[in-house]
CSV table of C-alpha atoms and ligand atoms in Angstrom, one decimal:
chain,number,residue,atom,x,y,z
A,620,MET,CA,0.0,0.0,0.0
A,621,ILE,CA,1.1,3.5,-0.8
A,622,ASP,CA,-0.4,5.3,2.2
A,623,LEU,CA,-1.0,9.0,1.5
A,624,ARG,CA,-3.8,9.4,4.1
A,625,SER,CA,-1.6,11.5,6.5
A,626,ASP,CA,1.9,12.0,7.7
A,627,THR,CA,0.6,10.5,11.0
A,628,VAL,CA,1.0,7.0,9.5
A,629,THR,CA,4.8,7.2,9.6
A,630,LYS,CA,6.4,4.4,11.6
A,631,PRO,CA,9.5,4.9,13.9
A,632,THR,CA,12.8,4.5,12.1
A,633,GLU,CA,15.4,1.9,13.2
A,634,GLU,CA,17.3,4.6,15.0
A,635,MET,CA,14.1,5.6,16.9
A,636,ARG,CA,13.4,2.0,17.9
A,637,ARG,CA,17.0,1.6,19.2
A,638,ALA,CA,16.7,4.9,21.1
A,639,MET,CA,13.5,3.6,22.7
A,640,TYR,CA,15.2,0.5,23.8
A,641,GLU,CA,18.2,2.3,25.2
A,642,ALA,CA,16.4,5.2,26.8
A,643,GLU,CA,17.2,6.1,30.4
A,644,VAL,CA,14.0,6.5,32.3
A,645,GLY,CA,12.5,7.7,35.6
A,646,ASP,CA,9.1,8.7,36.9
A,647,ASP,CA,8.1,11.8,34.9
A,648,VAL,CA,5.2,12.7,37.3
A,649,TYR,CA,8.1,13.2,39.8
A,650,VAL,CA,9.9,15.1,37.0
A,651,GLU,CA,12.6,12.5,37.2
A,652,ASP,CA,12.8,11.1,33.7
A,653,PRO,CA,16.1,12.2,32.1
A,654,THR,CA,15.1,11.5,28.5
A,655,ILE,CA,11.9,13.5,28.9
A,656,ALA,CA,14.0,16.4,30.4
A,657,LYS,CA,16.4,16.2,27.4
A,658,LEU,CA,13.5,16.3,24.9
A,659,GLU,CA,11.8,19.2,26.7
A,660,GLU,CA,15.0,21.2,26.9
A,661,LEU,CA,15.8,20.6,23.2
A,662,ALA,CA,12.3,21.5,22.1
A,663,ALA,CA,12.3,24.7,24.3
A,664,SER,CA,15.6,25.7,22.8
A,665,GLN,CA,14.6,25.1,19.2
A,666,LEU,CA,11.3,27.0,19.7
A,667,GLY,CA,13.0,29.9,21.6
A,668,LYS,CA,10.8,29.4,24.7
A,669,GLU,CA,11.8,29.2,28.4
A,670,ALA,CA,10.3,25.8,29.0
A,671,ALA,CA,8.5,22.9,27.3
A,672,LEU,CA,6.2,20.0,28.3
A,673,PHE,CA,5.8,16.6,26.6
A,674,VAL,CA,2.1,15.7,26.0
A,675,THR,CA,0.6,12.7,24.4
A,676,SER,CA,-0.9,14.3,21.3
A,677,GLY,CA,-1.4,17.5,19.4
A,678,THR,CA,-5.0,17.6,20.6
A,679,GLN,CA,-4.0,17.2,24.2
A,680,GLY,CA,-1.4,19.9,23.8
A,681,ASN,CA,-3.9,22.4,22.3
A,682,GLN,CA,-6.5,21.6,24.9
A,683,ILE,CA,-4.0,22.1,27.8
A,684,ALA,CA,-2.9,25.4,26.2
A,685,VAL,CA,-6.5,26.6,26.1
A,686,LEU,CA,-7.2,25.4,29.7
A,687,THR,CA,-4.1,27.1,30.9
A,688,HIS,CA,-4.6,30.4,29.2
A,689,CYS,CA,-8.4,30.8,29.6
A,690,GLN,CA,-11.2,31.1,32.2
A,691,PRO,CA,-14.6,29.6,31.7
A,692,GLY,CA,-16.8,32.2,29.9
A,693,ASN,CA,-13.9,33.5,27.8
A,694,GLU,CA,-14.1,33.8,24.1
A,695,VAL,CA,-11.3,32.3,21.9
A,696,LEU,CA,-10.7,33.8,18.5
A,697,LEU,CA,-9.6,31.4,15.7
A,698,GLU,CA,-9.7,30.8,12.0
A,699,GLU,CA,-12.9,29.1,10.9
A,700,ASP,CA,-11.2,25.9,9.7
A,701,ALA,CA,-8.7,25.7,12.5
A,702,HIS,CA,-8.0,22.2,13.8
A,703,ILE,CA,-8.9,23.3,17.3
A,704,PHE,CA,-12.3,24.3,16.1
A,705,TYR,CA,-13.0,21.8,13.4
A,706,TYR,CA,-11.4,18.5,14.5
A,707,GLU,CA,-11.1,18.4,18.3
A,708,GLY,CA,-14.7,17.4,19.1
A,709,GLY,CA,-15.7,20.7,20.6
A,710,ALA,CA,-13.2,20.0,23.4
A,711,ILE,CA,-12.4,23.6,24.2
A,712,SER,CA,-16.1,24.2,25.0
A,713,ALA,CA,-16.5,20.9,26.8
A,714,PHE,CA,-13.4,21.2,29.0
A,715,ALA,CA,-12.4,24.8,29.2
A,716,GLY,CA,-15.9,26.2,29.2
A,717,VAL,CA,-15.0,28.8,26.6
A,718,GLN,CA,-16.9,29.9,23.5
A,719,THR,CA,-15.3,30.1,20.1
A,720,ARG,CA,-15.6,33.0,17.6
A,721,THR,CA,-14.3,32.0,14.2
A,722,ILE,CA,-12.9,34.3,11.6
A,723,LYS,CA,-12.7,33.4,7.9
A,724,GLY,CA,-9.1,33.4,6.8
A,725,GLN,CA,-7.2,33.4,3.5
A,726,ARG,CA,-5.2,30.2,3.1
A,727,GLY,CA,-5.4,29.8,6.8
A,728,ALA,CA,-4.2,33.3,7.7
A,729,ILE,CA,-6.5,35.6,9.6
A,730,SER,CA,-6.4,39.2,8.5
A,731,PRO,CA,-5.2,41.4,11.5
A,732,SER,CA,-8.0,43.9,10.8
A,733,ASP,CA,-10.7,41.2,11.0
A,734,LEU,CA,-9.1,40.0,14.2
A,735,LYS,CA,-9.0,43.6,15.6
A,736,ASN,CA,-12.8,43.9,14.9
A,737,ALA,CA,-13.4,40.6,16.8
A,738,ILE,CA,-11.5,41.5,20.0
A,739,ARG,CA,-14.1,42.3,22.6
A,740,GLY,CA,-14.3,45.7,24.3
A,741,ASP,CA,-14.8,46.2,28.0
A,742,ASP,CA,-18.6,45.8,28.3
A,743,VAL,CA,-20.6,44.0,31.0
A,744,HIS,CA,-22.5,42.1,28.2
A,745,PHE,CA,-19.4,40.7,26.5
A,746,PRO,CA,-17.3,37.7,27.1
A,747,GLU,CA,-13.6,38.6,27.5
A,748,THR,CA,-11.3,37.6,24.6
A,749,GLY,CA,-9.1,35.1,26.4
A,750,LEU,CA,-7.0,33.8,23.6
A,751,ILE,CA,-6.1,34.0,19.9
A,752,CYS,CA,-5.3,30.7,18.2
A,753,ILE,CA,-3.4,30.5,15.0
A,754,GLU,CA,-2.3,27.4,13.0
A,755,ASN,CA,0.8,27.0,10.8
A,756,THR,CA,0.9,25.1,8.6
A,757,HIS,CA,-2.8,25.2,8.2
A,758,ASN,CA,-4.2,21.7,7.7
A,759,ARG,CA,-7.6,22.4,6.1
A,760,ALA,CA,-6.1,25.1,4.0
A,761,GLY,CA,-4.0,22.3,2.4
A,762,GLY,CA,-0.8,22.6,4.4
A,763,ALA,CA,-0.7,26.4,3.6
A,764,VAL,CA,2.1,28.3,5.2
A,765,VAL,CA,0.9,31.3,7.2
A,766,PRO,CA,3.3,34.2,6.3
A,767,ILE,CA,5.6,35.3,9.2
A,768,ASP,CA,4.5,39.0,8.7
A,769,ASN,CA,0.9,37.9,9.3
A,770,MET,CA,2.0,36.2,12.5
A,771,LYS,CA,4.0,39.3,13.6
A,772,GLU,CA,1.1,41.6,13.0
A,773,ILE,CA,-1.3,39.4,14.9
A,774,TYR,CA,1.1,39.0,17.8
A,775,GLU,CA,1.7,42.8,18.0
A,776,LEU,CA,-2.1,43.4,18.0
A,777,ALA,CA,-2.5,40.7,20.7
A,778,LEU,CA,0.2,42.3,22.9
A,779,GLU,CA,-1.6,45.7,22.6
A,780,HIS,CA,-4.7,44.1,24.0
A,781,ASN,CA,-2.9,41.9,26.5
A,782,ILE,CA,-4.3,38.7,24.9
A,783,PRO,CA,-2.1,35.6,24.6
A,784,VAL,CA,-1.5,33.9,21.2
A,785,HIS,CA,-1.3,30.1,21.0
A,786,LEU,CA,0.1,28.6,17.8
A,787,ASP,CA,-1.1,25.1,16.8
A,788,GLY,CA,2.2,24.2,15.1
A,789,ALA,CA,1.4,20.6,14.5
A,790,ARG,CA,3.4,21.0,11.3
A,791,LEU,CA,5.5,24.1,12.2
A,792,TYR,CA,8.7,22.4,11.0
A,793,ASN,CA,7.0,22.1,7.6
A,794,ALA,CA,6.2,25.8,7.6
A,795,ALA,CA,9.8,26.7,8.6
A,796,THR,CA,11.2,24.4,5.9
A,797,SER,CA,9.0,25.9,3.3
A,798,LEU,CA,10.0,29.5,4.3
A,799,GLY,CA,13.7,28.6,4.7
A,800,ILE,CA,13.8,29.9,8.3
A,801,THR,CA,13.9,28.3,11.8
A,802,VAL,CA,10.9,27.4,13.9
A,803,ASN,CA,12.3,29.8,16.5
A,804,GLN,CA,11.7,32.7,14.0
A,805,LEU,CA,8.1,31.7,13.7
A,806,ALA,CA,7.5,30.9,17.3
A,807,GLN,CA,8.9,34.3,18.4
A,808,TYR,CA,5.5,35.8,17.5
A,809,THR,CA,3.5,33.5,19.9
A,810,THR,CA,3.0,33.2,23.6
A,811,THR,CA,2.8,29.5,23.5
A,812,VAL,CA,3.2,26.9,20.8
A,813,GLN,CA,2.3,23.2,20.2
A,814,ILE,CA,4.3,21.1,17.9
A,815,CYS,CA,3.7,17.4,16.9
A,816,LEU,CA,6.5,15.0,16.9
A,817,SER,CA,4.4,12.2,15.4
A,818,LYS,CA,3.5,13.8,12.0
A,819,GLY,CA,6.1,14.7,9.4
A,820,LEU,CA,8.9,14.3,12.0
A,821,GLY,CA,8.1,10.6,12.2
A,822,ALA,CA,8.1,9.9,16.0
A,823,PRO,CA,5.5,7.3,17.0
A,824,VAL,CA,3.8,9.4,19.6
A,825,GLY,CA,3.8,12.8,21.3
A,826,SER,CA,3.7,16.5,21.1
A,827,ILE,CA,5.3,19.4,22.9
A,828,ILE,CA,3.9,22.6,24.3
A,829,ALA,CA,6.3,25.4,24.9
A,830,GLY,CA,6.0,28.8,26.6
A,831,ASP,CA,7.4,30.6,29.6
A,832,LYS,CA,8.2,28.7,32.8
A,833,GLU,CA,5.2,29.9,34.7
A,834,PHE,CA,2.8,28.8,31.9
A,835,ILE,CA,4.5,25.4,31.6
A,836,GLU,CA,4.1,24.7,35.4
A,837,ARG,CA,0.4,25.5,35.2
A,838,ALA,CA,0.1,23.4,32.1
A,839,ARG,CA,1.8,20.5,33.9
A,840,LYS,CA,-1.1,20.6,36.4
A,841,TRP,CA,-3.7,20.6,33.6
A,842,ARG,CA,-1.9,17.7,32.0
A,843,LYS,CA,-2.1,15.7,35.3
A,844,ARG,CA,-5.8,16.6,35.7
A,845,LEU,CA,-6.4,15.2,32.2
A,846,GLY,CA,-4.6,12.0,33.0
A,847,GLY,CA,-1.7,12.9,30.9
A,848,GLY,CA,1.0,12.6,33.6
A,849,LEU,CA,3.1,9.7,32.5
A,850,ARG,CA,5.6,7.6,34.4
A,851,GLN,CA,8.6,6.1,32.6
A,852,ALA,CA,7.8,8.2,29.5
A,853,GLY,CA,11.5,8.3,28.3
A,854,VAL,CA,10.8,5.4,26.1
A,855,ILE,CA,8.4,7.5,24.0
A,856,ALA,CA,10.4,10.7,24.4
A,857,ALA,CA,13.6,9.1,22.9
A,858,PRO,CA,12.3,9.0,19.4
A,859,GLY,CA,11.1,12.5,19.8
A,860,ILE,CA,14.7,13.6,20.3
A,861,ILE,CA,15.6,12.0,17.0
A,862,ALA,CA,12.5,13.6,15.4
A,863,LEU,CA,13.8,17.0,16.4
A,864,THR,CA,17.5,16.4,15.6
A,865,ARG,CA,17.4,14.3,12.4
A,866,MET,CA,14.0,14.4,10.8
A,867,ALA,CA,13.3,18.1,10.3
A,868,ASP,CA,16.1,18.4,7.8
A,869,ARG,CA,14.5,16.0,5.4
A,870,LEU,CA,11.0,17.6,5.2
A,871,HIS,CA,11.9,19.4,2.0
A,872,GLU,CA,11.8,15.9,0.3
A,873,ASP,CA,8.1,15.5,1.3
A,874,HIS,CA,7.4,19.0,-0.1
A,875,GLU,CA,9.2,18.1,-3.4
A,876,HIS,CA,7.1,14.9,-3.6
A,877,ALA,CA,3.9,16.8,-3.0
A,878,LYS,CA,4.8,19.3,-5.7
A,879,GLN,CA,5.6,16.4,-8.1
A,880,LEU,CA,2.3,14.8,-7.3
A,881,ALA,CA,0.4,18.1,-7.8
A,882,GLU,CA,2.1,18.8,-11.1
A,883,GLY,CA,1.3,15.3,-12.4
A,884,ILE,CA,-2.3,15.6,-11.3
A,885,SER,CA,-2.7,18.9,-13.1
A,886,SER,CA,-2.3,17.2,-16.4
A,887,ILE,CA,-5.3,15.0,-15.7
A,888,PRO,CA,-8.4,17.1,-16.7
A,889,ALA,CA,-10.9,15.1,-14.5
A,890,LEU,CA,-8.9,16.0,-11.4
A,891,LYS,CA,-8.2,19.5,-10.1
A,892,VAL,CA,-5.6,20.4,-7.5
A,893,VAL,CA,-7.4,23.0,-5.4
A,894,ASN,CA,-4.6,24.1,-3.0
A,895,GLN,CA,-1.4,25.9,-3.6
A,896,VAL,CA,1.1,23.2,-2.6
A,897,ASP,CA,3.4,24.9,0.0
A,898,THR,CA,4.3,21.8,1.9
A,899,ASN,CA,3.3,18.1,2.0
A,900,ILE,CA,-0.4,18.2,1.4
A,901,VAL,CA,-2.3,18.0,-2.0
A,902,VAL,CA,-6.0,18.6,-2.1
A,903,VAL,CA,-7.8,17.3,-5.2
A,904,ASN,CA,-11.3,18.0,-6.4
A,905,VAL,CA,-12.7,14.9,-8.1
A,906,ARG,CA,-16.1,16.2,-9.3
A,907,SER,CA,-15.2,16.1,-13.0
A,908,SER,CA,-14.2,12.5,-12.8
A,909,GLY,CA,-17.9,11.6,-12.5
A,910,PHE,CA,-17.2,9.6,-9.4
A,911,SER,CA,-18.0,10.4,-5.8
A,912,THR,CA,-15.2,10.9,-3.3
A,913,GLU,CA,-16.0,7.5,-1.8
A,914,GLU,CA,-15.8,5.8,-5.3
A,915,VAL,CA,-12.5,7.6,-6.0
A,916,LEU,CA,-11.0,6.5,-2.7
A,917,SER,CA,-12.2,2.9,-3.2
A,918,LYS,CA,-10.8,2.7,-6.8
A,919,LEU,CA,-7.4,4.0,-5.4
A,920,LYS,CA,-7.5,1.5,-2.6
A,921,ASP,CA,-8.1,-1.3,-5.1
A,922,GLU,CA,-4.9,-0.2,-6.8
A,923,GLY,CA,-2.9,0.0,-3.6
A,924,VAL,CA,-3.1,3.7,-2.8
A,925,LEU,CA,-4.7,5.2,0.3
A,926,ALA,CA,-6.0,8.7,0.6
A,927,VAL,CA,-8.7,10.4,2.7
A,928,GLY,CA,-11.9,12.3,1.9
A,929,PHE,CA,-11.5,16.0,2.6
A,930,GLY,CA,-15.0,17.6,2.0
A,931,ALA,CA,-17.8,16.8,-0.3
A,932,GLU,CA,-15.9,16.6,-3.5
A,933,THR,CA,-12.3,16.6,-2.5
A,934,ILE,CA,-9.6,14.1,-1.3
A,935,ARG,CA,-6.4,14.8,0.5
A,936,LEU,CA,-3.0,13.2,-0.3
A,937,THR,CA,-0.2,13.7,2.1
A,938,THR,CA,3.5,12.9,1.6
A,939,HIS,CA,5.8,11.8,4.3
A,940,HIS,CA,9.1,10.0,4.9
A,941,HIS,CA,7.9,6.5,3.8
A,942,ILE,CA,6.9,7.9,0.3
A,943,THR,CA,9.6,7.9,-2.4
A,944,LYS,CA,9.7,9.6,-5.7
A,945,SER,CA,9.1,6.4,-7.6
A,946,GLU,CA,6.0,5.8,-5.5
A,947,ILE,CA,4.7,9.2,-6.6
A,948,ASP,CA,5.4,8.1,-10.2
A,949,ARG,CA,3.3,5.0,-9.5
A,950,VAL,CA,0.5,7.0,-8.0
A,951,LEU,CA,0.4,9.2,-11.1
A,952,THR,CA,0.3,6.2,-13.3
A,953,ILE,CA,-2.6,4.8,-11.4
A,954,LEU,CA,-4.5,8.2,-11.4
A,955,ASN,CA,-3.9,8.5,-15.2
A,956,LYS,CA,-5.2,4.9,-15.7
A,957,GLN,CA,-8.3,5.4,-13.6
A,958,PHE,CA,-9.2,9.0,-14.4
A,959,GLY,CA,-7.1,10.2,-17.3
B,1426,LIG,C1,-3.1,21.3,12.7
B,1426,LIG,C2,-3.3,20.2,13.6
B,1426,LIG,N1,-3.4,20.4,14.9
B,1426,LIG,C3,-3.5,19.4,15.8
B,1426,LIG,C4,-3.6,18.1,15.4
B,1426,LIG,C5,-3.9,17.0,16.4
B,1426,LIG,O1,-2.8,16.2,16.6
B,1426,LIG,P1,-3.1,14.7,17.2
B,1426,LIG,O2,-3.6,13.9,16.1
B,1426,LIG,O3,-1.7,14.3,17.7
B,1426,LIG,O4,-4.1,14.9,18.3
B,1426,LIG,C6,-3.5,17.8,14.0
B,1426,LIG,C7,-3.7,16.4,13.5
B,1426,LIG,O5,-3.7,16.1,12.4
B,1426,LIG,C8,-3.4,18.9,13.1
B,1426,LIG,O6,-3.4,18.7,11.8
């Protein structure tokens, strides 16, 4: 199977498996696991933050960030297709007791003037704006890179109003790779950031949240409340260290493969690539093929290619470190055969 459903399907490398076996461990609820400590220090330093915390998933990291930043009754501003709003089961309302106010963005980027209009004034009728969430790269916008200038403007506006900015950076290393800059340069325009180790970076499990020391200590308490305090967690942190030190440098290959895929698909009239391919995600409208999304997915599966539905008429194909150039050639041959 050529599995293009997501970069989450990546399996740990040999080196990661060895590191898991050899990891020094301790009880991380007592803050005694040396491998967790090493991973958290490394992540904090790459992200330019004072401290970091290992969490089990991107969703858990985002939830802990909202719980730590907000009070019940606050309003959270976020892009209308943001993962936190769209894909996290309404968790920020269920757990943090906040309400969301979504803003339509452009390729995942919220316009600072729209954001300014959405920030609540001081009025007894209004909820307080407790948090601004941004996402880079933006998943539903097809892995779009949110420009650094947009992040800077949003951060400056937020500072003026004393509102924290949380970045869902599940694929922040992809954004930095595409821009040719460091994750630190992007994260400087945020109060807190969440990054996923288990997507393009290839670790089997885990995410990091990073911010100042005081925030991370309060986040640690929320993580414990949510049942996310882990014991000998070094075995799952060890591959995370390899993810951060070895895997980020190869993400450009995934981006090149996604571009190769998009270019090949653009010569098949029945299929239309609908996103500008900045990183590792290609979104394809299949309406003109005369088949439904489910039919297209099933035909691909029969040929040994997995993709996911991504809306009424679209499918998403995501490249990652198990996908080679020749597999992309093979996918294009299959697409041509089925839909060309
Ligand atoms: C932008 C974004 N944020 C957060 C997440 C959640 O990560 P996890 O699946 O580890 O909970 C994802 C997962 O795909 C994502 O794409």
